[in-house]
Amino acid sequence: MTANTDMSRTNLLGLSREQMEAFFVSIGEKKFRAAQVMKWIHNEGCDDFDAMTNLSKALRAKLAEVAEVRSPGVIYEGSSSDGTRKWVLEVEDGSYVETVLIPAEGGKRRTLCVSSQVGCSLDCSFCSTGKQGFQRNLTAAEIIGQVWVASRSAGPRRDTSNRAVTNVVMMGMGEPLMNYDNVVPAMKLMLDDDGYGLSKRRVTLSTSGVVPMIERLGDELDVSLAISLHAANDELRNELVPLNRKYNIDSLLDACRGYLAKCSDTRMITIEYTLIKDINDQREHAEQLASILDGLPCKINLIPFNPFPHSGYEKPSRNQTMRFQQWLYELGYTAPVRTTRGDDIDAACGQLVGRVKDRTRRHERYIQSIQIDAD
Ligand code: SAH
Ligand code: SF4
């Protein structure tokens, strides 16, 4: 359905249940049609109204006139030797986004890493997505479209004991809380039983700390929350995550406590800490980290910095990473090191920047400016 699309038709792919019900009411149909069509689209991976056999012929014809199920086009699909699968998808304006499915626990857990924006405006100093600048927000259809493509390509959806995607992390390109209005309906579809039926513990939103939006998210959804902290004092975090100048560490940790208080069950915040050689990997940093997290129900994930050209940063040695882990352990924290998966297909989750087509050519200008500086 990607070809010959008529922009006046409503794309049903990204509509949450409430939005789908409103759509059916707006075309003079009963609300319960929403559940039927959602099941077809998300449970069955169906994008053809003609195949929706529990709808009358007349309704199928009407839908074909006013609506469509338009998913992102698959440009590339690859598998790596460790079982990681990656898709490069083309979205509306011809930009590319990447989504990666990472198996764990002997294939029992399959985590999809989903992007929320093309590029990112927040410009964290160690992130190559940030270095490309911001191009645009993804629509809800383009966000859930990543789950749709991955689910559809990997076995029967109806078999809930053997789902293609068992977990979702919003850790691809972009800052999800800077695209709140599209991310929330997409996440609602991930949780909805007529969508992807994932439990809220298995859907994680990762943020660099957009404090007011963390507060708003807590009022609407209680998915798992991961915070990209990376530094335990404001001076260093201002440098690594410039958003910290607006929302400092104290306000961020307050927002985390507020979020946990709103969750309907007992939860923990995931703290992401990218270890960068000689920048935030010393004993004093481990001590500061343990001290500011004291009392917050949380678990720490250590991510060795994933190098990219001209970043100016280096990955710490394995020994240094293990030392940092050991210091945290002595301070009362078990902090797993998140290894990079799918190396041979360039699929490091958290750095889905690989071959993104950049409409504004900002990335090239950035590289050029660095080369000029280096001359
Ligand atoms: N914008 C969101 C989600 C996308 S980034 C956020 O910042 O949380 C997903 C994770 O990858 C974040 O923790 C981010 O800090 C981390 N990351 C980005 N670039 C990285 C790099 N070069 N090496 C290691 N981790 C990186
Ligand atoms: Fe954006 Fe996250 Fe990268 Fe920072 S780390 S620039 S918030 S994608």
Tab-separated table of C-alpha atoms and ligand atoms in Angstrom:
chain	number	residue	atom	x	y	z
A	1	MET	CA	0.000	0.000	0.000
A	2	THR	CA	3.013	2.295	-0.041
A	3	ALA	CA	2.636	3.223	-3.694
A	4	ASN	CA	-0.165	5.465	-5.032
A	5	THR	CA	-1.059	6.853	-1.647
A	6	ASP	CA	-3.634	9.563	-1.457
A	7	MET	CA	-2.723	12.004	1.296
A	8	SER	CA	-6.397	12.819	1.910
A	9	ARG	CA	-7.031	9.290	3.163
A	10	THR	CA	-6.616	8.726	6.908
A	11	ASN	CA	-3.727	6.434	7.789
A	12	LEU	CA	-5.177	4.025	10.374
A	13	LEU	CA	-1.804	2.523	11.334
A	14	GLY	CA	-0.923	5.101	14.016
A	15	LEU	CA	-4.363	5.603	15.583
A	16	SER	CA	-4.762	4.663	19.242
A	17	ARG	CA	-8.018	2.968	20.275
A	18	GLU	CA	-9.699	6.276	21.159
A	19	GLN	CA	-8.589	7.841	17.900
A	20	MET	CA	-9.719	4.804	15.903
A	21	GLU	CA	-13.139	4.875	17.607
A	22	ALA	CA	-13.467	8.589	16.829
A	23	PHE	CA	-12.561	7.861	13.208
A	24	PHE	CA	-15.292	5.229	12.849
A	25	VAL	CA	-17.861	7.513	14.464
A	26	SER	CA	-16.798	10.297	12.048
A	27	ILE	CA	-17.605	8.081	9.049
A	28	GLY	CA	-20.992	7.056	10.485
A	29	GLU	CA	-19.950	3.628	11.782
A	30	LYS	CA	-20.161	1.951	15.191
A	31	LYS	CA	-17.271	2.301	17.654
A	32	PHE	CA	-16.720	-1.469	17.966
A	33	ARG	CA	-15.340	-1.515	14.420
A	34	ALA	CA	-12.203	0.043	15.905
A	35	ALA	CA	-11.288	-3.143	17.801
A	36	GLN	CA	-11.938	-5.292	14.737
A	37	VAL	CA	-9.734	-3.211	12.478
A	38	MET	CA	-7.005	-2.808	15.116
A	39	LYS	CA	-6.813	-6.597	15.435
A	40	TRP	CA	-6.393	-6.937	11.686
A	41	ILE	CA	-3.727	-4.281	11.461
A	42	HIS	CA	-1.660	-5.051	14.547
A	43	ASN	CA	-2.397	-8.689	15.436
A	44	GLU	CA	-2.457	-9.927	11.861
A	45	GLY	CA	-0.087	-7.454	10.216
A	46	CYS	CA	-2.758	-6.801	7.584
A	47	ASP	CA	-2.741	-3.636	5.461
A	48	ASP	CA	-5.408	-4.632	2.955
A	49	PHE	CA	-9.061	-3.834	3.773
A	50	ASP	CA	-10.193	-6.501	1.307
A	51	ALA	CA	-8.673	-9.190	3.509
A	52	MET	CA	-10.615	-8.002	6.610
A	53	THR	CA	-13.266	-10.665	6.164
A	54	ASN	CA	-15.358	-9.944	9.263
A	55	LEU	CA	-16.254	-6.513	7.827
A	56	SER	CA	-19.065	-6.243	5.288
A	57	LYS	CA	-18.096	-5.754	1.661
A	58	ALA	CA	-19.696	-2.303	1.756
A	59	LEU	CA	-17.616	-1.230	4.754
A	60	ARG	CA	-14.433	-2.583	3.187
A	61	ALA	CA	-15.130	-0.561	0.051
A	62	LYS	CA	-15.858	2.562	2.087
A	63	LEU	CA	-12.638	2.156	4.071
A	64	ALA	CA	-10.624	1.728	0.894
A	65	GLU	CA	-11.969	5.105	-0.214
A	66	VAL	CA	-11.402	7.149	2.918
A	67	ALA	CA	-8.603	5.333	4.725
A	68	GLU	CA	-5.424	3.358	4.283
A	69	VAL	CA	-2.876	1.384	6.286
A	70	ARG	CA	0.388	2.964	5.219
A	71	SER	CA	3.536	1.518	6.753
A	72	PRO	CA	7.112	2.722	6.253
A	73	GLY	CA	8.803	1.071	3.255
A	74	VAL	CA	11.527	-1.483	4.013
A	75	ILE	CA	14.754	-0.370	2.317
A	76	TYR	CA	17.040	-2.927	3.918
A	77	GLU	CA	16.637	-5.922	6.182
A	78	GLY	CA	19.622	-7.736	7.669
A	79	SER	CA	20.482	-10.347	10.301
A	80	SER	CA	23.732	-10.614	12.199
A	81	SER	CA	25.469	-13.742	13.409
A	82	ASP	CA	24.209	-13.206	16.993
A	83	GLY	CA	20.588	-13.196	15.773
A	84	THR	CA	20.122	-9.414	15.867
A	85	ARG	CA	17.916	-8.192	13.023
A	86	LYS	CA	17.876	-4.715	11.614
A	87	TRP	CA	15.541	-2.847	9.275
A	88	VAL	CA	16.198	0.419	7.516
A	89	LEU	CA	12.838	2.030	6.803
A	90	GLU	CA	11.938	4.874	4.522
A	91	VAL	CA	9.483	7.323	6.048
A	92	GLU	CA	7.232	9.930	4.442
A	93	ASP	CA	9.742	12.564	3.347
A	94	GLY	CA	12.291	10.052	2.113
A	95	SER	CA	14.349	10.067	5.334
A	96	TYR	CA	15.543	6.765	6.695
A	97	VAL	CA	15.083	5.410	10.203
A	98	GLU	CA	16.527	2.239	11.639
A	99	THR	CA	14.965	-0.276	13.985
A	100	VAL	CA	16.753	-3.231	15.568
A	101	LEU	CA	15.423	-6.470	17.098
A	102	ILE	CA	17.801	-7.894	19.694
A	103	PRO	CA	17.329	-11.442	20.994
A	104	ALA	CA	18.257	-12.408	24.566
A	105	GLU	CA	17.723	-15.279	27.008
A	106	GLY	CA	18.122	-17.904	24.296
A	107	GLY	CA	15.660	-16.125	22.034
A	108	LYS	CA	12.869	-15.969	24.659
A	109	ARG	CA	13.146	-12.213	24.872
A	110	ARG	CA	13.166	-10.172	21.649
A	111	THR	CA	13.610	-6.478	22.266
A	112	LEU	CA	12.864	-3.965	19.534
A	113	CYS	CA	14.752	-0.691	19.679
A	114	VAL	CA	12.488	2.005	18.225
A	115	SER	CA	13.261	5.517	16.938
A	116	SER	CA	11.079	8.549	17.681
A	117	GLN	CA	12.625	11.326	15.559
A	118	VAL	CA	14.801	11.772	12.492
A	119	GLY	CA	17.902	13.228	14.144
A	120	CYS	CA	17.665	14.935	17.530
A	121	SER	CA	17.823	18.558	18.663
A	122	LEU	CA	19.411	17.944	22.052
A	123	ASP	CA	22.976	17.602	20.839
A	124	CYS	CA	24.516	15.399	23.531
A	125	SER	CA	28.255	15.609	22.988
A	126	PHE	CA	28.849	11.821	22.766
A	127	CYS	CA	25.890	10.970	20.507
A	128	SER	CA	26.148	10.812	16.747
A	129	THR	CA	22.389	11.229	16.286
A	130	GLY	CA	22.689	14.541	18.120
A	131	LYS	CA	25.564	15.555	15.877
A	132	GLN	CA	23.332	15.225	12.824
A	133	GLY	CA	20.932	17.831	14.100
A	134	PHE	CA	17.169	17.601	14.154
A	135	GLN	CA	15.197	16.930	11.019
A	136	ARG	CA	11.689	16.105	12.142
A	137	ASN	CA	9.406	14.244	14.482
A	138	LEU	CA	8.199	10.840	13.370
A	139	THR	CA	4.423	10.463	13.156
A	140	ALA	CA	2.654	7.933	15.398
A	141	ALA	CA	2.239	5.729	12.288
A	142	GLU	CA	5.968	5.859	11.608
A	143	ILE	CA	6.769	4.969	15.219
A	144	ILE	CA	4.330	2.059	15.531
A	145	GLY	CA	5.188	1.181	11.911
A	146	GLN	CA	8.586	0.016	13.171
A	147	VAL	CA	6.876	-2.469	15.516
A	148	TRP	CA	4.470	-3.433	12.731
A	149	VAL	CA	7.278	-4.213	10.284
A	150	ALA	CA	9.336	-6.179	12.822
A	151	SER	CA	6.315	-8.140	14.088
A	152	ARG	CA	5.042	-8.930	10.639
A	153	SER	CA	8.302	-10.262	9.348
A	154	ALA	CA	8.904	-12.685	12.167
A	155	GLY	CA	6.187	-15.271	12.468
A	156	PRO	CA	2.506	-15.440	13.313
A	157	ARG	CA	1.233	-12.560	15.451
A	158	ARG	CA	-1.771	-14.349	16.887
A	159	ASP	CA	0.413	-16.771	18.779
A	160	THR	CA	0.875	-14.652	21.922
A	161	SER	CA	3.086	-17.299	23.525
A	162	ASN	CA	5.569	-16.790	20.721
A	163	ARG	CA	5.547	-13.087	19.909
A	164	ALA	CA	7.976	-11.723	17.364
A	165	VAL	CA	8.567	-8.686	19.590
A	166	THR	CA	8.365	-9.255	23.356
A	167	ASN	CA	9.817	-5.921	24.559
A	168	VAL	CA	10.167	-2.415	23.156
A	169	VAL	CA	12.730	0.205	24.142
A	170	MET	CA	12.433	3.754	22.821
A	171	MET	CA	16.199	4.007	22.523
A	172	GLY	CA	16.699	4.489	18.822
A	173	MET	CA	17.145	7.848	17.171
A	174	GLY	CA	15.624	10.892	18.782
A	175	GLU	CA	14.347	12.086	22.128
A	176	PRO	CA	10.891	10.548	22.632
A	177	LEU	CA	9.732	13.189	25.105
A	178	MET	CA	10.383	15.939	22.526
A	179	ASN	CA	7.805	14.170	20.341
A	180	TYR	CA	5.268	13.479	23.051
A	181	ASP	CA	2.086	13.774	20.965
A	182	ASN	CA	3.153	11.049	18.549
A	183	VAL	CA	5.035	8.826	20.982
A	184	VAL	CA	2.136	8.459	23.437
A	185	PRO	CA	-0.476	7.099	20.938
A	186	ALA	CA	2.193	4.755	19.540
A	187	MET	CA	3.008	3.488	23.038
A	188	LYS	CA	-0.693	3.049	23.776
A	189	LEU	CA	-0.863	0.737	20.759
A	190	MET	CA	2.129	-1.244	22.058
A	191	LEU	CA	0.194	-1.827	25.315
A	192	ASP	CA	-3.312	-2.346	23.879
A	193	ASP	CA	-4.550	-5.950	23.708
A	194	ASP	CA	-5.875	-5.285	20.216
A	195	GLY	CA	-2.511	-3.701	19.402
A	196	TYR	CA	0.659	-5.518	20.479
A	197	GLY	CA	-0.501	-6.519	23.983
A	198	LEU	CA	2.823	-5.862	25.712
A	199	SER	CA	2.860	-5.322	29.460
A	200	LYS	CA	3.874	-1.845	30.589
A	201	ARG	CA	6.943	-3.313	32.261
A	202	ARG	CA	8.144	-4.497	28.865
A	203	VAL	CA	7.840	-1.129	27.164
A	204	THR	CA	10.592	1.327	28.121
A	205	LEU	CA	10.905	4.993	27.306
A	206	SER	CA	14.443	6.363	27.490
A	207	THR	CA	14.909	10.094	28.007
A	208	SER	CA	17.790	12.458	28.472
A	209	GLY	CA	15.638	14.299	31.005
A	210	VAL	CA	12.809	16.460	29.655
A	211	VAL	CA	11.487	17.042	33.177
A	212	PRO	CA	8.011	18.562	32.488
A	213	MET	CA	7.259	15.783	30.025
A	214	ILE	CA	8.276	13.087	32.548
A	215	GLU	CA	5.663	14.601	34.837
A	216	ARG	CA	3.057	14.565	32.073
A	217	LEU	CA	3.909	11.014	31.025
A	218	GLY	CA	3.316	9.812	34.574
A	219	ASP	CA	-0.242	11.189	34.403
A	220	GLU	CA	-0.998	9.311	31.202
A	221	LEU	CA	0.997	6.067	31.037
A	222	ASP	CA	3.160	4.116	33.441
A	223	VAL	CA	5.591	2.429	31.118
A	224	SER	CA	9.115	1.681	32.350
A	225	LEU	CA	11.338	4.737	32.466
A	226	ALA	CA	15.046	4.874	31.646
A	227	ILE	CA	17.066	8.019	32.335
A	228	SER	CA	20.205	8.817	30.357
A	229	LEU	CA	22.185	10.239	33.240
A	230	HIS	CA	25.843	9.722	32.234
A	231	ALA	CA	27.182	12.121	34.848
A	232	ALA	CA	26.532	12.612	38.543
A	233	ASN	CA	27.405	16.313	38.861
A	234	ASP	CA	25.849	19.229	37.008
A	235	GLU	CA	29.110	20.625	35.698
A	236	LEU	CA	29.977	17.447	33.800
A	237	ARG	CA	26.395	16.680	32.802
A	238	ASN	CA	25.996	20.204	31.369
A	239	GLU	CA	28.823	19.310	29.039
A	240	LEU	CA	27.649	15.818	28.048
A	241	VAL	CA	23.888	16.446	27.997
A	242	PRO	CA	23.309	20.168	27.286
A	243	LEU	CA	19.628	19.790	28.280
A	244	ASN	CA	20.946	19.594	31.851
A	245	ARG	CA	21.435	23.385	31.779
A	246	LYS	CA	17.660	23.659	31.610
A	247	TYR	CA	16.700	20.738	33.868
A	248	ASN	CA	19.467	19.926	36.321
A	249	ILE	CA	20.164	16.635	38.071
A	250	ASP	CA	18.168	17.534	41.206
A	251	SER	CA	15.058	18.388	39.196
A	252	LEU	CA	15.498	15.242	37.094
A	253	LEU	CA	15.751	12.936	40.107
A	254	ASP	CA	12.736	14.676	41.657
A	255	ALA	CA	10.789	13.975	38.462
A	256	CYS	CA	11.853	10.298	38.700
A	257	ARG	CA	10.581	10.054	42.264
A	258	GLY	CA	7.314	11.703	41.167
A	259	TYR	CA	6.990	9.245	38.276
A	260	LEU	CA	7.480	6.214	40.512
A	261	ALA	CA	4.901	7.551	42.948
A	262	LYS	CA	2.336	7.677	40.126
A	263	CYS	CA	3.025	4.108	38.905
A	264	SER	CA	0.299	1.664	39.894
A	265	ASP	CA	2.831	-1.003	40.926
A	266	THR	CA	6.326	-1.129	42.416
A	267	ARG	CA	8.881	-0.075	39.853
A	268	MET	CA	12.459	0.920	39.412
A	269	ILE	CA	13.981	3.572	37.207
A	270	THR	CA	16.733	2.381	34.862
A	271	ILE	CA	19.733	4.687	34.979
A	272	GLU	CA	21.801	4.614	31.785
A	273	TYR	CA	25.422	5.549	32.207
A	274	THR	CA	27.590	5.690	29.089
A	275	LEU	CA	31.179	5.197	30.191
A	276	ILE	CA	33.591	7.500	28.383
A	277	LYS	CA	37.332	7.100	28.845
A	278	ASP	CA	38.836	9.608	31.315
A	279	ILE	CA	35.633	11.674	31.304
A	280	ASN	CA	33.244	9.907	33.677
A	281	ASP	CA	34.906	6.553	34.411
A	282	GLN	CA	36.959	7.295	37.537
A	283	ARG	CA	36.372	6.236	41.124
A	284	GLU	CA	35.141	9.683	42.166
A	285	HIS	CA	32.443	9.435	39.470
A	286	ALA	CA	31.274	6.071	40.785
A	287	GLU	CA	31.126	7.513	44.287
A	288	GLN	CA	29.156	10.582	43.183
A	289	LEU	CA	26.782	8.366	41.220
A	290	ALA	CA	26.093	6.086	44.166
A	291	SER	CA	25.613	9.094	46.403
A	292	ILE	CA	23.061	10.952	44.255
A	293	LEU	CA	21.084	7.762	43.573
A	294	ASP	CA	20.880	6.874	47.243
A	295	GLY	CA	17.236	6.219	48.148
A	296	LEU	CA	15.942	6.147	44.556
A	297	PRO	CA	14.611	2.707	43.545
A	298	CYS	CA	16.760	2.166	40.468
A	299	LYS	CA	19.109	-0.095	38.580
A	300	ILE	CA	22.149	1.147	36.704
A	301	ASN	CA	23.093	0.022	33.179
A	302	LEU	CA	26.666	0.707	32.098
A	303	ILE	CA	27.116	1.303	28.361
A	304	PRO	CA	30.692	1.528	27.068
A	305	PHE	CA	30.882	4.536	24.737
A	306	ASN	CA	30.295	3.492	21.149
A	307	PRO	CA	32.907	5.394	19.137
A	308	PHE	CA	32.127	7.256	15.911
A	309	PRO	CA	34.364	9.426	13.714
A	310	HIS	CA	35.340	12.846	15.095
A	311	SER	CA	33.532	12.354	18.399
A	312	GLY	CA	36.636	13.315	20.336
A	313	TYR	CA	35.848	10.610	22.909
A	314	GLU	CA	37.145	7.115	23.496
A	315	LYS	CA	35.747	3.897	24.845
A	316	PRO	CA	37.236	2.852	28.200
A	317	SER	CA	39.231	-0.385	28.279
A	318	ARG	CA	37.509	-3.568	29.386
A	319	ASN	CA	39.533	-3.457	32.577
A	320	GLN	CA	38.487	0.094	33.365
A	321	THR	CA	34.841	-0.766	32.687
A	322	MET	CA	35.118	-3.711	35.083
A	323	ARG	CA	36.831	-1.536	37.678
A	324	PHE	CA	33.975	0.977	37.482
A	325	GLN	CA	31.490	-1.841	37.831
A	326	GLN	CA	33.377	-3.169	40.851
A	327	TRP	CA	33.429	0.273	42.528
A	328	LEU	CA	29.669	0.507	42.095
A	329	TYR	CA	29.302	-2.999	43.482
A	330	GLU	CA	31.272	-2.027	46.589
A	331	LEU	CA	28.955	0.972	46.913
A	332	GLY	CA	25.895	-1.284	46.823
A	333	TYR	CA	24.922	-1.318	43.131
A	334	THR	CA	24.915	-4.262	40.736
A	335	ALA	CA	25.365	-2.572	37.372
A	336	PRO	CA	25.330	-4.799	34.286
A	337	VAL	CA	27.404	-3.750	31.291
A	338	ARG	CA	25.196	-3.555	28.247
A	339	THR	CA	27.152	-5.064	25.410
A	340	THR	CA	26.771	-3.855	21.880
A	341	ARG	CA	24.905	-6.375	19.774
A	342	GLY	CA	24.672	-6.925	16.066
A	343	ASP	CA	28.092	-5.389	15.412
A	344	ASP	CA	28.398	-6.990	12.007
A	345	ILE	CA	25.268	-5.239	10.735
A	346	ASP	CA	26.067	-1.895	12.356
A	347	ALA	CA	23.125	-2.221	14.713
A	348	ALA	CA	24.253	-0.827	18.057
A	349	CYS	CA	21.051	0.049	19.878
A	350	GLY	CA	21.307	3.569	21.254
A	351	GLN	CA	23.310	4.715	18.313
A	352	LEU	CA	21.121	4.032	15.336
A	353	VAL	CA	22.760	6.498	13.100
A	354	GLY	CA	24.453	4.294	10.543
A	355	ARG	CA	23.282	5.207	7.101
A	356	VAL	CA	20.549	7.690	7.848
A	357	LYS	CA	19.802	9.764	4.804
A	358	ASP	CA	20.113	13.353	5.867
A	359	ARG	CA	17.870	15.665	3.902
A	360	THR	CA	19.493	18.828	5.218
A	361	ARG	CA	23.013	17.443	4.774
A	362	ARG	CA	23.801	18.765	8.225
A	363	HIS	CA	25.876	15.753	9.076
A	364	GLU	CA	28.111	16.325	6.056
A	365	ARG	CA	28.458	19.992	6.959
A	366	TYR	CA	29.386	18.930	10.485
A	367	ILE	CA	32.044	16.545	9.231
A	368	GLN	CA	33.332	19.228	6.841
A	369	SER	CA	33.515	21.801	9.623
A	370	ILE	CA	35.512	19.395	11.734
A	371	GLN	CA	37.888	18.738	8.873
A	372	ILE	CA	38.361	22.463	8.405
A	373	ASP	CA	39.007	22.842	12.141
A	374	ALA	CA	41.512	20.011	11.958
A	375	ASP	CA	43.381	21.611	9.046
B	1	SAH	N1	17.153	10.330	23.360
B	1	SAH	C1	16.949	9.292	24.279
B	1	SAH	C2	16.850	7.924	23.660
B	1	SAH	C3	17.813	7.590	22.546
B	1	SAH	S1	19.484	7.388	22.941
B	1	SAH	C4	18.007	9.331	25.358
B	1	SAH	O1	18.963	10.066	25.233
B	1	SAH	O2	17.812	8.633	26.345
B	1	SAH	C5	19.573	5.811	23.731
B	1	SAH	C6	20.758	5.656	24.678
B	1	SAH	O3	22.009	5.545	23.966
B	1	SAH	C7	20.916	6.830	25.601
B	1	SAH	O4	21.182	6.418	26.903
B	1	SAH	C8	22.103	7.545	24.993
B	1	SAH	O5	22.701	8.372	25.926
B	1	SAH	C9	22.975	6.387	24.543
B	1	SAH	N2	24.004	6.762	23.569
B	1	SAH	C10	23.940	7.694	22.613
B	1	SAH	N3	25.100	7.758	21.920
B	1	SAH	C11	25.915	6.817	22.456
B	1	SAH	C12	27.242	6.384	22.175
B	1	SAH	N4	27.966	6.935	21.201
B	1	SAH	N5	27.755	5.394	22.911
B	1	SAH	C13	27.022	4.816	23.898
B	1	SAH	N6	25.770	5.172	24.221
B	1	SAH	C14	25.217	6.186	23.504
B	2	SF4	FE1	19.251	13.039	21.456
B	2	SF4	FE2	19.382	10.941	23.136
B	2	SF4	FE3	21.350	11.433	21.358
B	2	SF4	FE4	21.042	13.070	23.428
B	2	SF4	S1	21.583	10.878	23.510
B	2	SF4	S2	21.371	13.691	21.292
B	2	SF4	S3	18.814	13.072	23.641
B	2	SF4	S4	19.253	10.862	20.884
